[in-house]
Amino acid sequence: MNRLRAWFLAPTWTVVITLFLAPLAIILGYSFLTRGVYGGITSPWTLESYQRLVDPIYLAILWRSFWVAGASTALCLLLGFPLALFISRAGRHKNFYLGLVMLPFWTSFLVRTYAWMFLLRDTGLLNTLLQKLGVIHSPLPLLYNDGAVILGLVYGYLPFTVLPLYATLERLDRTLLEAAADLGAKPWAALARVTIPLSAPGIRAGAILVFIPCLGAYLTPDLLGGGKSVMIGNLIQNQFTTARDWPFGSAVSLVLMAIVMVLLFAIARGEGESLL
Amino acid sequence: MECVLELRGVSKHYPSHHAVNGVSLNLARGEFFSLLGPSGCGKTTTLRLVAGFEEPTHGEIRLNGSSIQHLKPYQRNVSTVFQNYALFPHLTVRDNVEFGLRRRAGNHIGDRVRDVIDLVQLAGKESRRPAQLSGGERQRVALARSLVLEPDVLLLDEPLSALDPNLRKQVRAELKAIQRRVGITFLFVTHDQEEALSLSDRLGVMNKGHLEQIGTPEEIYLQPSTRFVASFLGAVNWIGDVGVRPEAMRIAREPSRNGHRSRPATIVHSTFLGNCVHVDTRLSDGEPAVVEISRLGEAFAPGEAVHLWWEPADELRFE
């Protein structure tokens, strides 16, 4: 039986080791080496890449990544919760609405992000329309700022909050809401005191599923931030391409990963306590 | 008799069926009233109409003399003990009990909560979560959570059905004792005739959305107004148009004396039930009849020719 299990798991382990653990070990090794003149890496071993991270320029990028990811997550939850609540109570139309939520996945994320650029740029649809209507006289700076990046991230990751929120709200025992009303709680009070606390697992899952990819996002800040709103993802990409500083790129990647793991661990701890 | 809750011709119609049809009843303050009936008879829907979870299609519901059928559940001074208790799993026992009190501010909240927790014997378990309680304890939290609000009517939807049978009788006695002590009007929904008979001051028997009969347990059991009520509350032997309860029948080896009704019958089988014996017999016309006799009396063998007799006063007659 155990031998059989080992055989069944073998493909998974092969994939995990060759495509995940081995590259990770390589990145770890790179991060302690010196950059080569034309990219690549060379000896000697050094901690320099990690020491450079405390430079205020990089700390600012780290901080910006956190707040952009945090704001995007908060907005996703704020928009996703009412939507998930609505879908969970939509009766037999549930699947139709869930289908609509997932519809954007049918088109490439890159294409959808470009579409936002066409909408937001100075000569884009929105600015042209507003100017034609005489609402504004010169184009609004809608593109290439933090707001545009957050908009793009919220747009891209909203389904990832809606789905786990829907899953918990769907399972919520309706008699609990009847009980709340029965005990004198008006609909808003019942929402605050029963529905939201009991959907904590969905809120947590939705927040994790959005915050982590947003923290490491590079496509959206690259296209909608236009290099003005740099996040960690762009920094890492830059080190491996134009800057040709593989050791520093590796170090930043690992620090980002470490932060994410510490966060996940803290959330898991908090979850364990709240269940007691 | 002060009337606290009144239903006047209340109906609830769904597209597919009529769940409640023209139900009228009055509850006196402090009364323990049960709605008894088989599943699907509309008793739970009636309770939900009073609670405000459903709106009646026709009719009027009056609480303390004023119409409430258009009020939301949170605007009615009635409270429900749900069949599955519907305790808030994320809150402690104390927070569950205090849930409805939050808005009705006052310094006496602490005292009232302590009193009601003592009343349902949950002292010392205030900081537990529902998941850490037994079935009986959960039931008492649900009761305390409603009682603390001092509702005009407490609505109980089969609150004992989720408990195991051994516990049920004990909790039943506690429930009655608590109701007497707090003096709150109870509207109790059940499909268990023994529960309804033992707990209620009065009860109403429902069938297919109609209230078939309202009365005290004795009236309902001894003078049922319809065949349905007679059969739903205990066993009935049907002899022609007349019903006779098994415990009202006797078995004799000789034809009975004057003044009694008597029928010849054959013993089929005897079942010893501990406190009594159930004798299955067959009347001369082939119809079965069950007689409940004392285990201390005579014993009868299968195949024996006997006579069943009963007092005319024990006959259940229907128009």
mmCIF file with all atom_site columns, C-alpha atoms in Angstrom, chain B residues 135-290:
data_model
loop_
_atom_site.group_PDB
_atom_site.id
_atom_site.type_symbol
_atom_site.label_atom_id
_atom_site.label_alt_id
_atom_site.label_comp_id
_atom_site.label_asym_id
_atom_site.label_entity_id
_atom_site.label_seq_id
_atom_site.pdbx_PDB_ins_code
_atom_site.Cartn_x
_atom_site.Cartn_y
_atom_site.Cartn_z
_atom_site.occupancy
_atom_site.B_iso_or_equiv
_atom_site.pdbx_formal_charge
_atom_site.auth_seq_id
_atom_site.auth_comp_id
_atom_site.auth_asym_id
_atom_site.auth_atom_id
_atom_site.pdbx_PDB_model_num
ATOM 1   C CA . GLY B 1 135 ? -27.522 19.235  23.040 1.00 0.00 ? 135 GLY B CA 1
ATOM 2   C CA . GLY B 1 136 ? -29.498 19.916  26.211 1.00 0.00 ? 136 GLY B CA 1
ATOM 3   C CA . GLU B 1 137 ? -27.286 22.868  27.116 1.00 0.00 ? 137 GLU B CA 1
ATOM 4   C CA . ARG B 1 138 ? -27.658 24.374  23.658 1.00 0.00 ? 138 ARG B CA 1
ATOM 5   C CA . GLN B 1 139 ? -31.411 24.086  23.970 1.00 0.00 ? 139 GLN B CA 1
ATOM 6   C CA . ARG B 1 140 ? -31.241 25.977  27.272 1.00 0.00 ? 140 ARG B CA 1
ATOM 7   C CA . VAL B 1 141 ? -29.046 28.723  25.767 1.00 0.00 ? 141 VAL B CA 1
ATOM 8   C CA . ALA B 1 142 ? -31.651 29.156  23.012 1.00 0.00 ? 142 ALA B CA 1
ATOM 9   C CA . LEU B 1 143 ? -34.345 29.368  25.678 1.00 0.00 ? 143 LEU B CA 1
ATOM 10  C CA . ALA B 1 144 ? -32.362 31.839  27.803 1.00 0.00 ? 144 ALA B CA 1
ATOM 11  C CA . ARG B 1 145 ? -31.583 34.043  24.798 1.00 0.00 ? 145 ARG B CA 1
ATOM 12  C CA . SER B 1 146 ? -35.315 34.468  24.179 1.00 0.00 ? 146 SER B CA 1
ATOM 13  C CA . LEU B 1 147 ? -36.520 34.559  27.794 1.00 0.00 ? 147 LEU B CA 1
ATOM 14  C CA . VAL B 1 148 ? -34.150 37.376  28.711 1.00 0.00 ? 148 VAL B CA 1
ATOM 15  C CA . LEU B 1 149 ? -36.093 39.648  26.324 1.00 0.00 ? 149 LEU B CA 1
ATOM 16  C CA . GLU B 1 150 ? -39.330 38.961  28.235 1.00 0.00 ? 150 GLU B CA 1
ATOM 17  C CA . PRO B 1 151 ? -41.356 38.515  25.029 1.00 0.00 ? 151 PRO B CA 1
ATOM 18  C CA . ASP B 1 152 ? -45.149 38.691  25.035 1.00 0.00 ? 152 ASP B CA 1
ATOM 19  C CA . VAL B 1 153 ? -45.170 35.255  23.447 1.00 0.00 ? 153 VAL B CA 1
ATOM 20  C CA . LEU B 1 154 ? -42.355 32.733  23.246 1.00 0.00 ? 154 LEU B CA 1
ATOM 21  C CA . LEU B 1 155 ? -42.533 30.623  20.090 1.00 0.00 ? 155 LEU B CA 1
ATOM 22  C CA . LEU B 1 156 ? -41.002 27.165  20.300 1.00 0.00 ? 156 LEU B CA 1
ATOM 23  C CA . ASP B 1 157 ? -40.513 25.149  17.116 1.00 0.00 ? 157 ASP B CA 1
ATOM 24  C CA . GLU B 1 158 ? -40.137 21.484  18.110 1.00 0.00 ? 158 GLU B CA 1
ATOM 25  C CA . PRO B 1 159 ? -37.425 22.427  20.609 1.00 0.00 ? 159 PRO B CA 1
ATOM 26  C CA . LEU B 1 160 ? -37.120 18.926  22.009 1.00 0.00 ? 160 LEU B CA 1
ATOM 27  C CA . SER B 1 161 ? -36.911 16.978  18.749 1.00 0.00 ? 161 SER B CA 1
ATOM 28  C CA . ALA B 1 162 ? -33.140 17.374  18.424 1.00 0.00 ? 162 ALA B CA 1
ATOM 29  C CA . LEU B 1 163 ? -32.535 15.824  21.856 1.00 0.00 ? 163 LEU B CA 1
ATOM 30  C CA . ASP B 1 164 ? -32.076 12.104  22.443 1.00 0.00 ? 164 ASP B CA 1
ATOM 31  C CA . PRO B 1 165 ? -35.191 10.383  23.847 1.00 0.00 ? 165 PRO B CA 1
ATOM 32  C CA . ASN B 1 166 ? -33.806 9.874   27.377 1.00 0.00 ? 166 ASN B CA 1
ATOM 33  C CA . LEU B 1 167 ? -33.050 13.547  27.749 1.00 0.00 ? 167 LEU B CA 1
ATOM 34  C CA . ARG B 1 168 ? -36.322 14.638  26.184 1.00 0.00 ? 168 ARG B CA 1
ATOM 35  C CA . LYS B 1 169 ? -38.549 13.770  29.145 1.00 0.00 ? 169 LYS B CA 1
ATOM 36  C CA . GLN B 1 170 ? -36.258 15.484  31.619 1.00 0.00 ? 170 GLN B CA 1
ATOM 37  C CA . VAL B 1 171 ? -35.997 18.647  29.490 1.00 0.00 ? 171 VAL B CA 1
ATOM 38  C CA . ARG B 1 172 ? -39.776 18.574  29.053 1.00 0.00 ? 172 ARG B CA 1
ATOM 39  C CA . ALA B 1 173 ? -40.275 18.753  32.804 1.00 0.00 ? 173 ALA B CA 1
ATOM 40  C CA . GLU B 1 174 ? -37.711 21.575  33.080 1.00 0.00 ? 174 GLU B CA 1
ATOM 41  C CA . LEU B 1 175 ? -39.386 23.489  30.281 1.00 0.00 ? 175 LEU B CA 1
ATOM 42  C CA . LYS B 1 176 ? -42.771 23.323  32.018 1.00 0.00 ? 176 LYS B CA 1
ATOM 43  C CA . ALA B 1 177 ? -41.237 24.380  35.348 1.00 0.00 ? 177 ALA B CA 1
ATOM 44  C CA . ILE B 1 178 ? -39.498 27.349  33.704 1.00 0.00 ? 178 ILE B CA 1
ATOM 45  C CA . GLN B 1 179 ? -42.697 28.404  31.944 1.00 0.00 ? 179 GLN B CA 1
ATOM 46  C CA . ARG B 1 180 ? -44.607 28.370  35.260 1.00 0.00 ? 180 ARG B CA 1
ATOM 47  C CA . ARG B 1 181 ? -41.914 30.374  36.993 1.00 0.00 ? 181 ARG B CA 1
ATOM 48  C CA . VAL B 1 182 ? -41.500 33.130  34.368 1.00 0.00 ? 182 VAL B CA 1
ATOM 49  C CA . GLY B 1 183 ? -45.212 33.231  33.467 1.00 0.00 ? 183 GLY B CA 1
ATOM 50  C CA . ILE B 1 184 ? -44.507 33.955  29.796 1.00 0.00 ? 184 ILE B CA 1
ATOM 51  C CA . THR B 1 185 ? -47.039 32.762  27.190 1.00 0.00 ? 185 THR B CA 1
ATOM 52  C CA . PHE B 1 186 ? -45.647 29.774  25.260 1.00 0.00 ? 186 PHE B CA 1
ATOM 53  C CA . LEU B 1 187 ? -46.747 28.810  21.758 1.00 0.00 ? 187 LEU B CA 1
ATOM 54  C CA . PHE B 1 188 ? -45.256 25.371  21.323 1.00 0.00 ? 188 PHE B CA 1
ATOM 55  C CA . VAL B 1 189 ? -45.166 23.476  18.033 1.00 0.00 ? 189 VAL B CA 1
ATOM 56  C CA . THR B 1 190 ? -44.754 19.695  18.075 1.00 0.00 ? 190 THR B CA 1
ATOM 57  C CA . HIS B 1 191 ? -45.697 16.509  16.262 1.00 0.00 ? 191 HIS B CA 1
ATOM 58  C CA . ASP B 1 192 ? -45.343 14.486  19.488 1.00 0.00 ? 192 ASP B CA 1
ATOM 59  C CA . GLN B 1 193 ? -48.772 13.948  21.070 1.00 0.00 ? 193 GLN B CA 1
ATOM 60  C CA . GLU B 1 194 ? -47.307 12.902  24.422 1.00 0.00 ? 194 GLU B CA 1
ATOM 61  C CA . GLU B 1 195 ? -45.320 16.158  24.569 1.00 0.00 ? 195 GLU B CA 1
ATOM 62  C CA . ALA B 1 196 ? -48.389 18.209  23.693 1.00 0.00 ? 196 ALA B CA 1
ATOM 63  C CA . LEU B 1 197 ? -50.649 16.437  26.188 1.00 0.00 ? 197 LEU B CA 1
ATOM 64  C CA . SER B 1 198 ? -48.194 16.602  29.079 1.00 0.00 ? 198 SER B CA 1
ATOM 65  C CA . LEU B 1 199 ? -47.072 20.215  28.622 1.00 0.00 ? 199 LEU B CA 1
ATOM 66  C CA . SER B 1 200 ? -50.060 22.187  27.445 1.00 0.00 ? 200 SER B CA 1
ATOM 67  C CA . ASP B 1 201 ? -52.806 24.078  29.205 1.00 0.00 ? 201 ASP B CA 1
ATOM 68  C CA . ARG B 1 202 ? -54.612 23.961  25.866 1.00 0.00 ? 202 ARG B CA 1
ATOM 69  C CA . LEU B 1 203 ? -53.692 22.638  22.470 1.00 0.00 ? 203 LEU B CA 1
ATOM 70  C CA . GLY B 1 204 ? -54.785 22.916  18.879 1.00 0.00 ? 204 GLY B CA 1
ATOM 71  C CA . VAL B 1 205 ? -54.613 19.965  16.504 1.00 0.00 ? 205 VAL B CA 1
ATOM 72  C CA . MET B 1 206 ? -53.746 20.857  12.908 1.00 0.00 ? 206 MET B CA 1
ATOM 73  C CA . ASN B 1 207 ? -54.237 18.858  9.747  1.00 0.00 ? 207 ASN B CA 1
ATOM 74  C CA . LYS B 1 208 ? -53.580 19.973  6.159  1.00 0.00 ? 208 LYS B CA 1
ATOM 75  C CA . GLY B 1 209 ? -53.421 23.648  7.116  1.00 0.00 ? 209 GLY B CA 1
ATOM 76  C CA . HIS B 1 210 ? -56.649 23.610  9.147  1.00 0.00 ? 210 HIS B CA 1
ATOM 77  C CA . LEU B 1 211 ? -57.112 23.782  12.892 1.00 0.00 ? 211 LEU B CA 1
ATOM 78  C CA . GLU B 1 212 ? -59.265 20.718  13.556 1.00 0.00 ? 212 GLU B CA 1
ATOM 79  C CA . GLN B 1 213 ? -59.894 21.236  17.258 1.00 0.00 ? 213 GLN B CA 1
ATOM 80  C CA . ILE B 1 214 ? -58.831 23.432  20.167 1.00 0.00 ? 214 ILE B CA 1
ATOM 81  C CA . GLY B 1 215 ? -59.185 22.353  23.767 1.00 0.00 ? 215 GLY B CA 1
ATOM 82  C CA . THR B 1 216 ? -57.566 21.148  26.955 1.00 0.00 ? 216 THR B CA 1
ATOM 83  C CA . PRO B 1 217 ? -55.603 17.876  26.745 1.00 0.00 ? 217 PRO B CA 1
ATOM 84  C CA . GLU B 1 218 ? -58.548 16.021  28.365 1.00 0.00 ? 218 GLU B CA 1
ATOM 85  C CA . GLU B 1 219 ? -61.085 17.467  25.940 1.00 0.00 ? 219 GLU B CA 1
ATOM 86  C CA . ILE B 1 220 ? -58.965 16.672  22.921 1.00 0.00 ? 220 ILE B CA 1
ATOM 87  C CA . TYR B 1 221 ? -58.189 13.147  24.016 1.00 0.00 ? 221 TYR B CA 1
ATOM 88  C CA . LEU B 1 222 ? -61.585 12.211  25.416 1.00 0.00 ? 222 LEU B CA 1
ATOM 89  C CA . GLN B 1 223 ? -63.876 14.188  23.116 1.00 0.00 ? 223 GLN B CA 1
ATOM 90  C CA . PRO B 1 224 ? -62.094 14.486  19.793 1.00 0.00 ? 224 PRO B CA 1
ATOM 91  C CA . SER B 1 225 ? -64.244 16.348  17.291 1.00 0.00 ? 225 SER B CA 1
ATOM 92  C CA . THR B 1 226 ? -62.949 14.572  14.186 1.00 0.00 ? 226 THR B CA 1
ATOM 93  C CA . ARG B 1 227 ? -61.671 11.142  13.274 1.00 0.00 ? 227 ARG B CA 1
ATOM 94  C CA . PHE B 1 228 ? -58.305 12.693  12.454 1.00 0.00 ? 228 PHE B CA 1
ATOM 95  C CA . VAL B 1 229 ? -57.942 14.169  15.950 1.00 0.00 ? 229 VAL B CA 1
ATOM 96  C CA . ALA B 1 230 ? -58.991 10.885  17.519 1.00 0.00 ? 230 ALA B CA 1
ATOM 97  C CA . SER B 1 231 ? -56.437 8.858   15.564 1.00 0.00 ? 231 SER B CA 1
ATOM 98  C CA . PHE B 1 232 ? -53.642 11.395  15.849 1.00 0.00 ? 232 PHE B CA 1
ATOM 99  C CA . LEU B 1 233 ? -53.827 11.418  19.657 1.00 0.00 ? 233 LEU B CA 1
ATOM 100 C CA . GLY B 1 234 ? -53.393 7.795   20.565 1.00 0.00 ? 234 GLY B CA 1
ATOM 101 C CA . ALA B 1 235 ? -54.768 4.587   19.094 1.00 0.00 ? 235 ALA B CA 1
ATOM 102 C CA . VAL B 1 236 ? -58.432 4.066   18.234 1.00 0.00 ? 236 VAL B CA 1
ATOM 103 C CA . ASN B 1 237 ? -60.344 0.885   17.381 1.00 0.00 ? 237 ASN B CA 1
ATOM 104 C CA . TRP B 1 238 ? -62.987 1.644   14.774 1.00 0.00 ? 238 TRP B CA 1
ATOM 105 C CA . ILE B 1 239 ? -66.136 -0.348  15.301 1.00 0.00 ? 239 ILE B CA 1
ATOM 106 C CA . GLY B 1 240 ? -68.564 0.804   12.664 1.00 0.00 ? 240 GLY B CA 1
ATOM 107 C CA . ASP B 1 241 ? -68.854 4.603   13.030 1.00 0.00 ? 241 ASP B CA 1
ATOM 108 C CA . VAL B 1 242 ? -67.735 4.504   16.617 1.00 0.00 ? 242 VAL B CA 1
ATOM 109 C CA . GLY B 1 243 ? -64.216 4.739   18.022 1.00 0.00 ? 243 GLY B CA 1
ATOM 110 C CA . VAL B 1 244 ? -63.043 3.113   21.225 1.00 0.00 ? 244 VAL B CA 1
ATOM 111 C CA . ARG B 1 245 ? -59.594 3.619   22.719 1.00 0.00 ? 245 ARG B CA 1
ATOM 112 C CA . PRO B 1 246 ? -57.666 0.424   23.531 1.00 0.00 ? 246 PRO B CA 1
ATOM 113 C CA . GLU B 1 247 ? -57.476 1.241   27.242 1.00 0.00 ? 247 GLU B CA 1
ATOM 114 C CA . ALA B 1 248 ? -61.279 1.719   27.390 1.00 0.00 ? 248 ALA B CA 1
ATOM 115 C CA . MET B 1 249 ? -61.887 -1.859  26.170 1.00 0.00 ? 249 MET B CA 1
ATOM 116 C CA . ARG B 1 250 ? -62.057 -4.955  28.324 1.00 0.00 ? 250 ARG B CA 1
ATOM 117 C CA . ILE B 1 251 ? -61.852 -8.647  27.487 1.00 0.00 ? 251 ILE B CA 1
ATOM 118 C CA . ALA B 1 252 ? -64.163 -11.223 29.031 1.00 0.00 ? 252 ALA B CA 1
ATOM 119 C CA . ARG B 1 253 ? -64.763 -14.939 28.442 1.00 0.00 ? 253 ARG B CA 1
ATOM 120 C CA . GLU B 1 254 ? -68.556 -14.513 28.837 1.00 0.00 ? 254 GLU B CA 1
ATOM 121 C CA . PRO B 1 255 ? -70.858 -12.048 27.041 1.00 0.00 ? 255 PRO B CA 1
ATOM 122 C CA . SER B 1 256 ? -71.043 -8.853  29.077 1.00 0.00 ? 256 SER B CA 1
ATOM 123 C CA . ARG B 1 257 ? -73.876 -7.808  31.380 1.00 0.00 ? 257 ARG B CA 1
ATOM 124 C CA . ASN B 1 258 ? -76.476 -5.239  30.498 1.00 0.00 ? 258 ASN B CA 1
ATOM 125 C CA . GLY B 1 259 ? -75.569 -1.638  29.904 1.00 0.00 ? 259 GLY B CA 1
ATOM 126 C CA . HIS B 1 260 ? -72.283 -2.478  28.218 1.00 0.00 ? 260 HIS B CA 1
ATOM 127 C CA . ARG B 1 261 ? -71.526 -2.714  24.553 1.00 0.00 ? 261 ARG B CA 1
ATOM 128 C CA . SER B 1 262 ? -70.163 -6.111  23.677 1.00 0.00 ? 262 SER B CA 1
ATOM 129 C CA . ARG B 1 263 ? -68.734 -7.847  20.590 1.00 0.00 ? 263 ARG B CA 1
ATOM 130 C CA . PRO B 1 264 ? -67.471 -11.400 20.099 1.00 0.00 ? 264 PRO B CA 1
ATOM 131 C CA . ALA B 1 265 ? -63.829 -11.608 19.049 1.00 0.00 ? 265 ALA B CA 1
ATOM 132 C CA . THR B 1 266 ? -60.833 -13.956 18.711 1.00 0.00 ? 266 THR B CA 1
ATOM 133 C CA . ILE B 1 267 ? -57.466 -13.421 20.365 1.00 0.00 ? 267 ILE B CA 1
ATOM 134 C CA . VAL B 1 268 ? -54.685 -13.087 17.796 1.00 0.00 ? 268 VAL B CA 1
ATOM 135 C CA . HIS B 1 269 ? -51.600 -12.209 19.787 1.00 0.00 ? 269 HIS B CA 1
ATOM 136 C CA . SER B 1 270 ? -50.525 -10.649 23.099 1.00 0.00 ? 270 SER B CA 1
ATOM 137 C CA . THR B 1 271 ? -47.592 -8.251  23.434 1.00 0.00 ? 271 THR B CA 1
ATOM 138 C CA . PHE B 1 272 ? -46.077 -7.694  26.875 1.00 0.00 ? 272 PHE B CA 1
ATOM 139 C CA . LEU B 1 273 ? -45.039 -4.033  27.197 1.00 0.00 ? 273 LEU B CA 1
ATOM 140 C CA . GLY B 1 274 ? -43.864 -3.987  30.810 1.00 0.00 ? 274 GLY B CA 1
ATOM 141 C CA . ASN B 1 275 ? -46.481 -1.723  32.368 1.00 0.00 ? 275 ASN B CA 1
ATOM 142 C CA . CYS B 1 276 ? -49.355 -3.230  30.379 1.00 0.00 ? 276 CYS B CA 1
ATOM 143 C CA . VAL B 1 277 ? -50.238 -5.867  27.805 1.00 0.00 ? 277 VAL B CA 1
ATOM 144 C CA . HIS B 1 278 ? -51.474 -5.109  24.273 1.00 0.00 ? 278 HIS B CA 1
ATOM 145 C CA . VAL B 1 279 ? -53.820 -7.805  22.977 1.00 0.00 ? 279 VAL B CA 1
ATOM 146 C CA . ASP B 1 280 ? -54.456 -7.964  19.232 1.00 0.00 ? 280 ASP B CA 1
ATOM 147 C CA . THR B 1 281 ? -57.903 -9.381  18.499 1.00 0.00 ? 281 THR B CA 1
ATOM 148 C CA . ARG B 1 282 ? -60.103 -9.911  15.485 1.00 0.00 ? 282 ARG B CA 1
ATOM 149 C CA . LEU B 1 283 ? -63.789 -9.068  15.642 1.00 0.00 ? 283 LEU B CA 1
ATOM 150 C CA . SER B 1 284 ? -66.377 -11.412 14.165 1.00 0.00 ? 284 SER B CA 1
ATOM 151 C CA . ASP B 1 285 ? -66.625 -9.195  11.073 1.00 0.00 ? 285 ASP B CA 1
ATOM 152 C CA . GLY B 1 286 ? -62.858 -9.583  10.496 1.00 0.00 ? 286 GLY B CA 1
ATOM 153 C CA . GLU B 1 287 ? -61.863 -6.066  11.664 1.00 0.00 ? 287 GLU B CA 1
ATOM 154 C CA . PRO B 1 288 ? -58.853 -5.894  14.019 1.00 0.00 ? 288 PRO B CA 1
ATOM 155 C CA . ALA B 1 289 ? -59.101 -4.352  17.500 1.00 0.00 ? 289 ALA B CA 1
ATOM 156 C CA . VAL B 1 290 ? -56.358 -3.723  20.057 1.00 0.00 ? 290 VAL B CA 1
#
